[in-house]
Amino acid sequence: MTMQRRSFLHSTAALALLGTAGCATTSIPSRARVVVIGGGYGGATAAKYVRLLSDHKIDVVLIEPNAAFVSCPLSNLVLGGSKQLADITTPYAGLERNHGVTLVKDWAKAIDTSRKTVTLAGGATIAYDKLVVSPGVELQMDGIEGLRAAHASGRVLQAWHAGPETVALRRQLEAMPDGGVFAIAIPEQPYRCPPGPYERACQVAWYFKNAKPRSKVLILDANQDVVSKAGLFKRVWAEQYKGIVEYRPQHKTVAVDARAGVVKFEVHEDVKANVINALPSMRAGAIAVQTGLNNLANNRWCGVDFLTFESAVVKDVHVIGDSIMIAPAMPKSGHMANNHAKVAAAAIVSQLSGWAVNPSPMLTNTCYSFVDDKNVVHVASVHEYVAADKTFKAVAGSGGLSPGPTELEGSYAMNWARNIWADALA
Ligand SMILES: Cc1cc2nc3c(=O)[nH]c(=O)nc-3n(C[C@H](O)[C@H](O)[C@H](O)COP(=O)(O)OP(=O)(O)OC[C@H]3O[C@@H](n4cnc5c(N)ncnc54)[C@H](O)[C@@H]3O)c2cc1C
């Protein structure tokens, strides 16, 4: 953290986030409190930026059960074996030390939206003026027959929340005999991180190519086709991982039999695999669902006002990150969650201060995918708020796609990760 608080507040970045209208007329109430649920890409960023944008006048309490932040981006490299969990772990202490965020290590158990309080699993109750809900996704384990029990037994893991399960899945790959099969089952979109499963297939294939060359990676995709960077991934599988990776579209997994090592589909024959990584459908994080914020898409996702990220259902509750119903062409990504957080933080500070909310927020996104330990491809986009449609839309001609994997993009990807971790946590 080299940038001083005051210089940040007077920077164009801070003014752009807040919008400038009405800044001089009212002042930030000194005792307002913002409570944030979830210290991931969205929540940690929101906690820090409410402090920064309010000149540290608004109290911020961050509720997160984990002792440290473990990044999903780059976690596929732990499966490939080129990174360790420690490489993708950052302590939360910087938020407290550098920004005065109060850290509460606990689960938010219940939100009372009429009393404006959050009750913790430990029993305490915290009052809020504004609440930010960023709990990520909940995996819908019951959507695949046998999956909940297979997961509980430790036989079929998802590792779609980075942490100990990522290491456990790596151990399964290490224990698999050469000549074995790793099957990854992908749900229909939308799900957390569109390119994530395809990057994972590359990482496992890279490991097999070097350590178990007779082994196979089977990609069992419920979608019609690869949903992100399709041409790039397919080229890598055909050229770099020929004979190792096999892609099967329109394979919707309906059941797993962990004991027999079998994956079953709506149509198509069963598949046998040594290591099964079955990803079920996803929905908004459990606390958002429990609070009734999940009003859209068959109650899977939370609708928000895209100017402020305030819930469409409950006032003074802002939902960000993977839990929201996305705007067109908006991925469920860490980069996006970080950007949602900044727009929401600016809107919250403005609302608590009696200022006008920025009427034209912008979002950016870049998703890097490692195809081996060094070479990377990316997809990028820019999204602008369109007032007439009350949503974000991709800016025509913005963004782009790599022509092919390079080591140079590998260094960009590592720096992207270091920068976004610092932006959210340092
Ligand atoms: C394998 C993989 C690779 C990925 N790669 C990329 C990538 O390269 N680039 C990219 O931009 N994105 C990537 N993503 C996606 C990215 O991780 C998510 O989009 C991002 O984490 C969403 O942020 P979030 O704040 O919504 O959720 P999270 O980051 O998951 O944070 C949610 C937090 O809320 C906490 N929480 C949940 N419930 C409660 C509760 N009741 N009380 C208190 N705390 C709670 C959790 O402990 C967690 O820390 C990847 C994801 C995966 C799985």
Short mmCIF file of C-alpha atoms and ligand atoms in Angstrom, two decimals:
data_model
loop_
_atom_site.label_atom_id
_atom_site.label_comp_id
_atom_site.label_asym_id
_atom_site.label_seq_id
_atom_site.Cartn_x
_atom_site.Cartn_y
_atom_site.Cartn_z
CA MET A 1 0.00 0.00 0.00
CA THR A 2 2.04 2.90 -1.20
CA MET A 3 -0.75 5.26 -2.16
CA GLN A 4 -1.63 7.63 0.68
CA ARG A 5 -5.26 7.93 1.69
CA ARG A 6 -5.59 11.61 0.87
CA SER A 7 -3.87 11.36 -2.48
CA PHE A 8 -6.15 8.46 -3.35
CA LEU A 9 -9.25 10.42 -2.41
CA HIS A 10 -8.23 13.28 -4.62
CA SER A 11 -7.26 11.04 -7.50
CA THR A 12 -9.42 10.85 -10.60
CA ALA A 13 -10.02 7.17 -9.87
CA ALA A 14 -11.72 7.99 -6.58
CA LEU A 15 -13.76 10.80 -8.09
CA ALA A 16 -14.77 8.61 -11.02
CA LEU A 17 -15.99 5.91 -8.65
CA LEU A 18 -17.99 8.31 -6.53
CA GLY A 19 -19.30 10.53 -9.29
CA THR A 20 -18.91 14.23 -8.51
CA ALA A 21 -22.43 15.63 -8.31
CA GLY A 22 -23.31 17.17 -4.97
CA CYS A 23 -20.07 16.28 -3.21
CA ALA A 24 -19.79 19.63 -1.52
CA THR A 25 -23.27 19.82 0.00
CA THR A 26 -23.44 17.13 2.68
CA SER A 27 -20.90 15.30 4.73
CA ILE A 28 -20.39 11.63 5.52
CA PRO A 29 -22.12 10.72 8.78
CA SER A 30 -19.27 9.84 11.07
CA ARG A 31 -20.92 6.91 12.80
CA ALA A 32 -22.48 5.06 9.86
CA ARG A 33 -21.68 1.35 9.76
CA VAL A 34 -21.37 -0.88 6.72
CA VAL A 35 -21.32 -4.62 7.37
CA VAL A 36 -19.91 -6.90 4.67
CA ILE A 37 -20.68 -10.63 4.53
CA GLY A 38 -17.96 -12.63 2.78
CA GLY A 39 -14.27 -11.75 2.40
CA GLY A 40 -13.80 -13.03 -1.16
CA TYR A 41 -13.12 -11.07 -4.34
CA GLY A 42 -16.27 -8.98 -3.92
CA GLY A 43 -16.55 -8.55 -0.16
CA ALA A 44 -12.91 -7.83 0.68
CA THR A 45 -12.76 -5.18 -2.06
CA ALA A 46 -16.02 -3.60 -0.92
CA ALA A 47 -14.82 -3.43 2.70
CA LYS A 48 -11.60 -1.68 1.72
CA TYR A 49 -13.19 0.72 -0.77
CA VAL A 50 -15.96 1.89 1.58
CA ARG A 51 -13.18 2.85 4.00
CA LEU A 52 -11.09 4.56 1.31
CA LEU A 53 -13.95 6.42 -0.36
CA SER A 54 -15.39 7.65 2.95
CA ASP A 55 -12.00 8.95 4.09
CA HIS A 56 -12.13 6.20 6.74
CA LYS A 57 -15.20 7.84 8.35
CA ILE A 58 -17.62 4.98 7.82
CA ASP A 59 -17.11 1.97 10.10
CA VAL A 60 -16.75 -1.27 8.19
CA VAL A 61 -17.16 -4.75 9.68
CA LEU A 62 -16.16 -7.72 7.51
CA ILE A 63 -17.64 -11.11 8.47
CA GLU A 64 -15.68 -14.05 7.06
CA PRO A 65 -15.15 -17.50 8.62
CA ASN A 66 -11.78 -18.24 7.00
CA ALA A 67 -8.52 -17.11 8.56
CA ALA A 68 -7.04 -16.13 5.19
CA PHE A 69 -8.16 -15.43 1.62
CA VAL A 70 -7.50 -18.32 -0.79
CA SER A 71 -7.81 -17.38 -4.45
CA CYS A 72 -9.85 -19.47 -6.88
CA PRO A 73 -7.99 -17.82 -9.79
CA LEU A 74 -4.67 -19.75 -10.07
CA SER A 75 -6.08 -22.62 -7.95
CA ASN A 76 -6.11 -24.84 -11.04
CA LEU A 77 -2.31 -24.54 -10.99
CA VAL A 78 -2.32 -26.29 -7.62
CA LEU A 79 -4.08 -29.19 -9.34
CA GLY A 80 -1.50 -29.11 -12.14
CA GLY A 81 1.27 -29.10 -9.52
CA SER A 82 3.12 -25.90 -10.51
CA LYS A 83 1.77 -23.92 -7.51
CA GLN A 84 1.08 -24.67 -3.86
CA LEU A 85 -1.90 -23.48 -1.80
CA ALA A 86 0.43 -21.08 0.08
CA ASP A 87 1.16 -19.30 -3.24
CA ILE A 88 -2.50 -18.32 -3.61
CA THR A 89 -3.21 -17.47 0.05
CA THR A 90 -3.22 -13.91 1.46
CA PRO A 91 -3.93 -12.99 5.09
CA TYR A 92 -6.78 -10.60 5.90
CA ALA A 93 -4.62 -8.60 8.32
CA GLY A 94 -3.88 -5.82 5.77
CA LEU A 95 -7.53 -4.77 5.76
CA GLU A 96 -7.41 -4.20 9.52
CA ARG A 97 -3.89 -2.74 9.69
CA ASN A 98 -3.98 -0.45 6.66
CA HIS A 99 -7.66 0.46 6.46
CA GLY A 100 -9.21 -0.03 9.90
CA VAL A 101 -11.69 -2.66 8.74
CA THR A 102 -13.00 -4.64 11.72
CA LEU A 103 -12.57 -8.35 10.98
CA VAL A 104 -15.03 -10.81 12.48
CA LYS A 105 -14.01 -14.44 11.96
CA ASP A 106 -17.39 -16.15 11.89
CA TRP A 107 -20.30 -17.18 9.68
CA ALA A 108 -23.24 -14.81 9.19
CA LYS A 109 -26.09 -17.08 10.23
CA ALA A 110 -29.10 -14.82 9.68
CA ILE A 111 -29.96 -11.37 8.36
CA ASP A 112 -32.91 -9.48 9.82
CA THR A 113 -33.66 -6.95 7.09
CA SER A 114 -36.34 -5.09 9.06
CA ARG A 115 -34.19 -4.63 12.17
CA LYS A 116 -31.09 -4.23 9.95
CA THR A 117 -28.98 -6.71 11.89
CA VAL A 118 -26.78 -9.70 11.12
CA THR A 119 -26.60 -12.58 13.59
CA LEU A 120 -23.40 -14.60 13.69
CA ALA A 121 -23.08 -18.35 14.15
CA GLY A 122 -21.31 -17.50 17.41
CA GLY A 123 -24.47 -15.77 18.64
CA ALA A 124 -23.56 -12.05 18.49
CA THR A 125 -25.70 -9.58 16.54
CA ILE A 126 -24.28 -6.69 14.52
CA ALA A 127 -26.38 -3.72 13.39
CA TYR A 128 -25.83 -2.10 9.98
CA ASP A 129 -26.82 1.03 8.09
CA LYS A 130 -25.85 -0.69 4.84
CA LEU A 131 -25.15 -4.38 4.26
CA VAL A 132 -23.00 -5.84 1.47
CA VAL A 133 -23.69 -9.51 0.72
CA SER A 134 -20.94 -11.27 -1.25
CA PRO A 135 -21.10 -14.97 -0.30
CA GLY A 136 -20.14 -16.38 -3.72
CA VAL A 137 -21.97 -19.45 -4.99
CA GLU A 138 -23.60 -22.47 -3.42
CA LEU A 139 -23.12 -25.76 -5.28
CA GLN A 140 -26.50 -27.46 -5.84
CA MET A 141 -25.30 -30.91 -4.84
CA ASP A 142 -28.76 -32.46 -4.97
CA GLY A 143 -29.05 -31.69 -8.70
CA ILE A 144 -26.85 -34.74 -9.42
CA GLU A 145 -28.02 -38.02 -7.89
CA GLY A 146 -25.49 -39.49 -5.50
CA LEU A 147 -23.26 -36.41 -5.49
CA ARG A 148 -23.92 -35.22 -1.95
CA ALA A 149 -23.04 -38.63 -0.49
CA ALA A 150 -20.07 -39.05 -2.86
CA HIS A 151 -18.76 -35.69 -1.71
CA ALA A 152 -19.34 -36.43 1.97
CA SER A 153 -17.37 -39.66 1.61
CA GLY A 154 -14.48 -37.69 0.07
CA ARG A 155 -14.62 -39.74 -3.16
CA VAL A 156 -15.97 -37.06 -5.51
CA LEU A 157 -14.67 -33.56 -4.93
CA GLN A 158 -15.49 -30.26 -6.63
CA ALA A 159 -12.71 -27.90 -5.45
CA TRP A 160 -14.82 -25.00 -6.77
CA HIS A 161 -14.08 -23.06 -3.58
CA ALA A 162 -10.29 -22.98 -3.40
CA GLY A 163 -8.77 -24.38 -0.21
CA PRO A 164 -8.23 -27.79 1.38
CA GLU A 165 -10.46 -29.46 -1.22
CA THR A 166 -8.13 -28.25 -3.98
CA VAL A 167 -5.25 -30.05 -2.25
CA ALA A 168 -7.38 -33.16 -1.70
CA LEU A 169 -8.25 -33.31 -5.41
CA ARG A 170 -4.56 -32.96 -6.29
CA ARG A 171 -3.86 -35.94 -3.98
CA GLN A 172 -6.46 -38.00 -5.89
CA LEU A 173 -4.67 -37.18 -9.16
CA GLU A 174 -1.31 -38.12 -7.65
CA ALA A 175 -2.73 -41.43 -6.39
CA MET A 176 -4.30 -42.29 -9.76
CA PRO A 177 -2.41 -44.96 -11.73
CA ASP A 178 -0.88 -44.09 -15.10
CA GLY A 179 -3.45 -45.08 -17.71
CA GLY A 180 -6.32 -43.84 -15.54
CA VAL A 181 -9.08 -41.35 -16.44
CA PHE A 182 -9.88 -37.95 -14.90
CA ALA A 183 -13.44 -36.86 -15.77
CA ILE A 184 -14.61 -33.29 -15.26
CA ALA A 185 -18.36 -32.71 -15.54
CA ILE A 186 -19.41 -29.12 -16.37
CA PRO A 187 -22.91 -27.76 -15.62
CA GLU A 188 -24.98 -25.60 -17.95
CA GLN A 189 -24.18 -21.91 -17.76
CA PRO A 190 -24.28 -19.64 -15.87
CA TYR A 191 -21.77 -20.98 -13.36
CA ARG A 192 -18.76 -19.55 -11.50
CA CYS A 193 -15.91 -18.79 -13.93
CA PRO A 194 -16.89 -19.80 -17.49
CA PRO A 195 -13.32 -20.75 -18.60
CA GLY A 196 -12.40 -22.34 -15.25
CA PRO A 197 -13.28 -25.99 -16.05
CA TYR A 198 -11.48 -25.86 -19.41
CA GLU A 199 -8.38 -24.36 -17.77
CA ARG A 200 -8.58 -27.16 -15.20
CA ALA A 201 -8.68 -29.76 -17.97
CA CYS A 202 -5.49 -28.21 -19.41
CA GLN A 203 -3.76 -28.22 -16.02
CA VAL A 204 -4.58 -31.88 -15.35
CA ALA A 205 -3.54 -32.76 -18.92
CA TRP A 206 -0.23 -30.95 -18.42
CA TYR A 207 0.39 -32.96 -15.25
CA PHE A 208 -0.53 -36.23 -16.98
CA LYS A 209 1.66 -35.43 -20.02
CA ASN A 210 4.68 -35.04 -17.73
CA ALA A 211 3.96 -37.64 -15.03
CA LYS A 212 1.37 -40.16 -16.32
CA PRO A 213 1.39 -39.98 -20.13
CA ARG A 214 -0.97 -42.91 -20.71
CA SER A 215 -3.73 -41.19 -18.72
CA LYS A 216 -6.75 -39.33 -20.11
CA VAL A 217 -8.77 -36.19 -19.36
CA LEU A 218 -12.45 -36.47 -20.28
CA ILE A 219 -14.42 -33.22 -20.43
CA LEU A 220 -18.13 -33.93 -20.04
CA ASP A 221 -19.89 -30.66 -20.83
CA ALA A 222 -23.63 -30.07 -20.37
CA ASN A 223 -23.34 -27.10 -22.75
CA GLN A 224 -23.63 -27.17 -26.56
CA ASP A 225 -19.98 -26.20 -26.91
CA VAL A 226 -17.02 -24.81 -24.93
CA VAL A 227 -18.51 -21.64 -23.39
CA SER A 228 -15.38 -19.47 -23.20
CA LYS A 229 -12.27 -19.10 -25.42
CA ALA A 230 -13.59 -22.10 -27.39
CA GLY A 231 -11.23 -21.89 -30.38
CA LEU A 232 -8.18 -21.36 -28.18
CA PHE A 233 -8.91 -24.25 -25.82
CA LYS A 234 -9.79 -26.63 -28.63
CA ARG A 235 -6.55 -25.81 -30.44
CA VAL A 236 -4.52 -26.43 -27.27
CA TRP A 237 -6.24 -29.80 -26.71
CA ALA A 238 -5.66 -30.82 -30.34
CA GLU A 239 -2.04 -29.69 -30.52
CA GLN A 240 -0.54 -29.77 -27.02
CA TYR A 241 -2.66 -32.51 -25.45
CA LYS A 242 -3.47 -34.74 -28.44
CA GLY A 243 -4.45 -38.20 -27.24
CA ILE A 244 -4.84 -36.98 -23.66
CA VAL A 245 -7.85 -34.62 -23.70
CA GLU A 246 -11.22 -35.64 -25.12
CA TYR A 247 -14.07 -33.14 -25.24
CA ARG A 248 -17.69 -34.33 -25.21
CA PRO A 249 -20.36 -31.57 -25.54
CA GLN A 250 -24.05 -31.92 -24.58
CA HIS A 251 -23.26 -34.37 -21.78
CA LYS A 252 -25.48 -33.35 -18.89
CA THR A 253 -24.49 -35.31 -15.80
CA VAL A 254 -27.50 -36.61 -13.85
CA ALA A 255 -25.91 -39.10 -11.45
CA VAL A 256 -22.58 -40.32 -10.08
CA ASP A 257 -21.79 -43.70 -8.58
CA ALA A 258 -18.65 -43.01 -6.59
CA ARG A 259 -17.98 -46.63 -5.59
CA ALA A 260 -18.11 -47.87 -9.17
CA GLY A 261 -16.42 -44.71 -10.51
CA VAL A 262 -19.26 -44.05 -12.97
CA VAL A 263 -20.81 -40.84 -14.32
CA LYS A 264 -24.33 -41.03 -15.80
CA PHE A 265 -26.00 -38.69 -18.28
CA GLU A 266 -29.46 -37.65 -19.49
CA VAL A 267 -28.67 -39.36 -22.80
CA HIS A 268 -25.35 -41.04 -23.79
CA GLU A 269 -23.63 -44.06 -22.30
CA ASP A 270 -22.18 -44.07 -18.79
CA VAL A 271 -18.53 -43.09 -18.39
CA LYS A 272 -16.05 -44.80 -16.08
CA ALA A 273 -13.32 -42.71 -14.47
CA ASN A 274 -10.73 -43.06 -11.72
CA VAL A 275 -11.06 -39.46 -10.55
CA ILE A 276 -14.44 -37.73 -10.98
CA ASN A 277 -14.68 -33.95 -10.64
CA ALA A 278 -18.42 -33.39 -10.99
CA LEU A 279 -19.47 -29.74 -10.87
CA PRO A 280 -23.20 -29.34 -10.23
CA SER A 281 -25.35 -26.28 -11.07
CA MET A 282 -24.77 -23.28 -8.88
CA ARG A 283 -26.85 -20.59 -7.27
CA ALA A 284 -26.38 -17.56 -5.02
CA GLY A 285 -24.56 -18.19 -1.74
CA ALA A 286 -26.71 -19.78 0.99
CA ILE A 287 -27.09 -16.67 3.17
CA ALA A 288 -28.47 -14.72 0.18
CA VAL A 289 -30.97 -17.50 -0.54
CA GLN A 290 -31.96 -17.81 3.09
CA THR A 291 -32.65 -14.05 3.19
CA GLY A 292 -34.83 -14.27 0.08
CA LEU A 293 -32.56 -12.08 -2.07
CA ASN A 294 -32.62 -14.71 -4.86
CA ASN A 295 -35.60 -13.38 -6.78
CA LEU A 296 -34.56 -14.23 -10.38
CA ALA A 297 -33.96 -17.20 -12.71
CA ASN A 298 -36.00 -19.75 -10.77
CA ASN A 299 -34.72 -18.27 -7.53
CA ARG A 300 -31.10 -19.04 -8.38
CA TRP A 301 -29.68 -15.51 -8.51
CA CYS A 302 -30.18 -12.13 -6.83
CA GLY A 303 -31.56 -9.24 -8.84
CA VAL A 304 -29.89 -5.88 -8.22
CA ASP A 305 -30.16 -2.26 -9.32
CA PHE A 306 -27.02 -2.09 -11.44
CA LEU A 307 -26.36 1.57 -10.54
CA THR A 308 -25.84 0.72 -6.88
CA PHE A 309 -25.95 -3.11 -6.63
CA GLU A 310 -28.74 -2.63 -4.10
CA SER A 311 -30.97 -5.70 -3.91
CA ALA A 312 -34.15 -5.55 -6.00
CA VAL A 313 -35.94 -7.08 -3.01
CA VAL A 314 -34.61 -5.40 0.14
CA LYS A 315 -33.50 -1.82 0.73
CA ASP A 316 -30.01 -1.08 2.11
CA VAL A 317 -28.75 -4.57 1.22
CA HIS A 318 -26.28 -4.61 -1.69
CA VAL A 319 -25.43 -7.90 -3.40
CA ILE A 320 -22.23 -8.26 -5.43
CA GLY A 321 -20.07 -10.92 -7.03
CA ASP A 322 -21.14 -14.36 -8.18
CA SER A 323 -24.47 -14.26 -6.30
CA ILE A 324 -26.09 -11.72 -8.63
CA MET A 325 -28.15 -12.25 -11.76
CA ILE A 326 -25.59 -11.19 -14.33
CA ALA A 327 -26.12 -8.55 -17.00
CA PRO A 328 -25.71 -9.67 -20.65
CA ALA A 329 -22.16 -10.91 -21.44
CA MET A 330 -21.06 -10.40 -17.81
CA PRO A 331 -19.01 -13.36 -16.50
CA LYS A 332 -19.11 -14.63 -12.93
CA SER A 333 -15.46 -13.83 -12.25
CA GLY A 334 -13.22 -12.51 -9.51
CA HIS A 335 -12.30 -9.52 -11.65
CA MET A 336 -16.01 -8.71 -12.10
CA ALA A 337 -16.74 -9.17 -8.38
CA ASN A 338 -13.90 -6.73 -7.62
CA ASN A 339 -15.45 -4.21 -10.03
CA HIS A 340 -18.99 -4.71 -8.68
CA ALA A 341 -17.54 -4.00 -5.23
CA LYS A 342 -16.09 -0.65 -6.28
CA VAL A 343 -19.34 0.52 -7.88
CA ALA A 344 -21.32 -0.65 -4.83
CA ALA A 345 -18.85 0.94 -2.37
CA ALA A 346 -19.02 4.27 -4.19
CA ALA A 347 -22.84 4.14 -4.28
CA ILE A 348 -23.02 3.26 -0.57
CA VAL A 349 -20.72 6.12 0.42
CA SER A 350 -22.75 8.49 -1.78
CA GLN A 351 -26.10 7.31 -0.38
CA LEU A 352 -24.91 7.54 3.23
CA SER A 353 -23.57 11.02 2.54
CA GLY A 354 -26.61 12.39 0.71
CA TRP A 355 -24.68 12.68 -2.55
CA ALA A 356 -25.95 11.75 -5.99
CA VAL A 357 -24.90 8.29 -7.12
CA ASN A 358 -22.54 8.07 -10.11
CA PRO A 359 -24.97 7.75 -13.06
CA SER A 360 -22.55 6.07 -15.47
CA PRO A 361 -20.40 3.37 -13.83
CA MET A 362 -18.11 1.20 -15.96
CA LEU A 363 -16.82 -2.32 -15.34
CA THR A 364 -13.89 -4.19 -16.85
CA ASN A 365 -12.99 -7.86 -16.92
CA THR A 366 -10.02 -9.99 -17.91
CA CYS A 367 -9.95 -13.74 -17.45
CA TYR A 368 -6.56 -15.41 -17.94
CA SER A 369 -6.30 -19.18 -18.40
CA PHE A 370 -3.07 -21.15 -17.95
CA VAL A 371 -2.86 -23.90 -20.57
CA ASP A 372 0.29 -25.32 -18.90
CA ASP A 373 2.62 -24.01 -16.18
CA LYS A 374 3.70 -20.92 -18.21
CA ASN A 375 1.58 -20.22 -21.27
CA VAL A 376 -1.62 -18.25 -20.98
CA VAL A 377 -4.59 -17.00 -23.03
CA HIS A 378 -7.01 -14.26 -22.06
CA VAL A 379 -10.44 -12.84 -22.83
CA ALA A 380 -11.23 -9.24 -21.88
CA SER A 381 -14.29 -6.99 -21.97
CA VAL A 382 -15.53 -3.54 -20.94
CA HIS A 383 -19.11 -2.99 -19.73
CA GLU A 384 -20.98 0.34 -19.46
CA TYR A 385 -24.18 1.13 -17.60
CA VAL A 386 -26.94 1.86 -20.13
CA ALA A 387 -29.54 3.99 -18.36
CA ALA A 388 -32.30 3.32 -20.90
CA ASP A 389 -32.07 -0.44 -20.25
CA LYS A 390 -31.01 -0.21 -16.58
CA THR A 391 -28.27 -2.74 -17.14
CA PHE A 392 -24.62 -3.08 -18.10
CA LYS A 393 -23.80 -3.82 -21.73
CA ALA A 394 -20.49 -4.70 -23.35
CA VAL A 395 -18.98 -1.66 -25.08
CA ALA A 396 -18.89 -2.30 -28.82
CA GLY A 397 -15.33 -2.86 -30.05
CA SER A 398 -13.89 -3.18 -26.55
CA GLY A 399 -12.09 -6.15 -25.09
CA GLY A 400 -10.49 -8.94 -27.04
CA LEU A 401 -9.03 -12.41 -27.14
CA SER A 402 -5.46 -13.74 -27.34
CA PRO A 403 -4.34 -15.02 -30.73
CA GLY A 404 -2.76 -17.97 -28.90
CA PRO A 405 -1.00 -18.95 -25.67
CA THR A 406 2.26 -17.17 -24.78
CA GLU A 407 4.67 -16.95 -21.86
CA LEU A 408 4.35 -13.15 -22.00
CA GLU A 409 0.66 -13.50 -21.14
CA GLY A 410 1.77 -15.90 -18.39
CA SER A 411 3.67 -13.04 -16.77
CA TYR A 412 0.69 -10.70 -17.27
CA ALA A 413 -1.55 -13.28 -15.58
CA MET A 414 0.72 -13.60 -12.54
CA ASN A 415 0.88 -9.81 -12.23
CA TRP A 416 -2.90 -9.56 -12.63
CA ALA A 417 -3.25 -11.93 -9.67
CA ARG A 418 -0.74 -10.07 -7.48
CA ASN A 419 -2.36 -6.73 -8.33
CA ILE A 420 -5.94 -7.80 -7.66
CA TRP A 421 -4.97 -9.47 -4.37
CA ALA A 422 -3.27 -6.22 -3.32
CA ASP A 423 -6.23 -4.16 -4.55
CA ALA A 424 -8.65 -6.19 -2.45
CA LEU A 425 -6.55 -7.03 0.61
CA ALA A 426 -3.47 -4.82 1.07
C1 LIG B 1 -11.07 -22.95 -10.53
C2 LIG B 1 -11.47 -21.52 -10.62
C3 LIG B 1 -10.70 -20.63 -11.37
C4 LIG B 1 -11.08 -19.29 -11.46
N1 LIG B 1 -10.31 -18.44 -12.20
C5 LIG B 1 -10.64 -17.14 -12.30
C6 LIG B 1 -9.80 -16.23 -13.00
O1 LIG B 1 -8.77 -16.59 -13.55
N2 LIG B 1 -10.17 -14.92 -13.02
C7 LIG B 1 -11.30 -14.46 -12.41
O2 LIG B 1 -11.55 -13.26 -12.46
N3 LIG B 1 -12.12 -15.30 -11.73
C8 LIG B 1 -11.82 -16.62 -11.67
N4 LIG B 1 -12.62 -17.49 -10.95
C9 LIG B 1 -13.92 -17.01 -10.43
C10 LIG B 1 -13.79 -16.28 -9.09
O3 LIG B 1 -13.15 -17.10 -8.14
C11 LIG B 1 -15.17 -15.91 -8.55
O4 LIG B 1 -15.91 -15.31 -9.57
C12 LIG B 1 -15.02 -14.95 -7.37
O5 LIG B 1 -14.40 -15.63 -6.31
C13 LIG B 1 -16.38 -14.38 -6.96
O6 LIG B 1 -16.22 -13.53 -5.86
P1 LIG B 1 -17.32 -13.49 -4.69
O7 LIG B 1 -16.91 -12.43 -3.76
O8 LIG B 1 -18.66 -13.48 -5.30
O9 LIG B 1 -17.17 -14.92 -4.02
P2 LIG B 1 -15.92 -15.56 -3.25
O10 LIG B 1 -14.65 -14.99 -3.76
O11 LIG B 1 -16.11 -17.03 -3.29
O12 LIG B 1 -16.09 -15.08 -1.77
C14 LIG B 1 -17.17 -15.50 -0.99
C15 LIG B 1 -16.74 -15.45 0.47
O13 LIG B 1 -17.90 -15.42 1.28
C16 LIG B 1 -17.67 -16.22 2.42
N5 LIG B 1 -19.00 -16.59 2.93
C17 LIG B 1 -19.95 -17.33 2.33
N6 LIG B 1 -21.05 -17.42 3.10
C18 LIG B 1 -20.78 -16.70 4.22
C19 LIG B 1 -21.52 -16.42 5.41
N7 LIG B 1 -22.74 -16.89 5.62
N8 LIG B 1 -20.93 -15.66 6.36
C20 LIG B 1 -19.67 -15.16 6.18
N9 LIG B 1 -18.94 -15.39 5.07
C21 LIG B 1 -19.48 -16.16 4.12
C22 LIG B 1 -16.81 -17.37 1.91
O14 LIG B 1 -16.08 -17.97 2.97
C23 LIG B 1 -15.93 -16.65 0.90
O15 LIG B 1 -14.70 -16.23 1.47
C24 LIG B 1 -12.25 -18.84 -10.81
C25 LIG B 1 -13.03 -19.73 -10.06
C26 LIG B 1 -12.63 -21.07 -9.97
C27 LIG B 1 -13.46 -22.00 -9.14
#
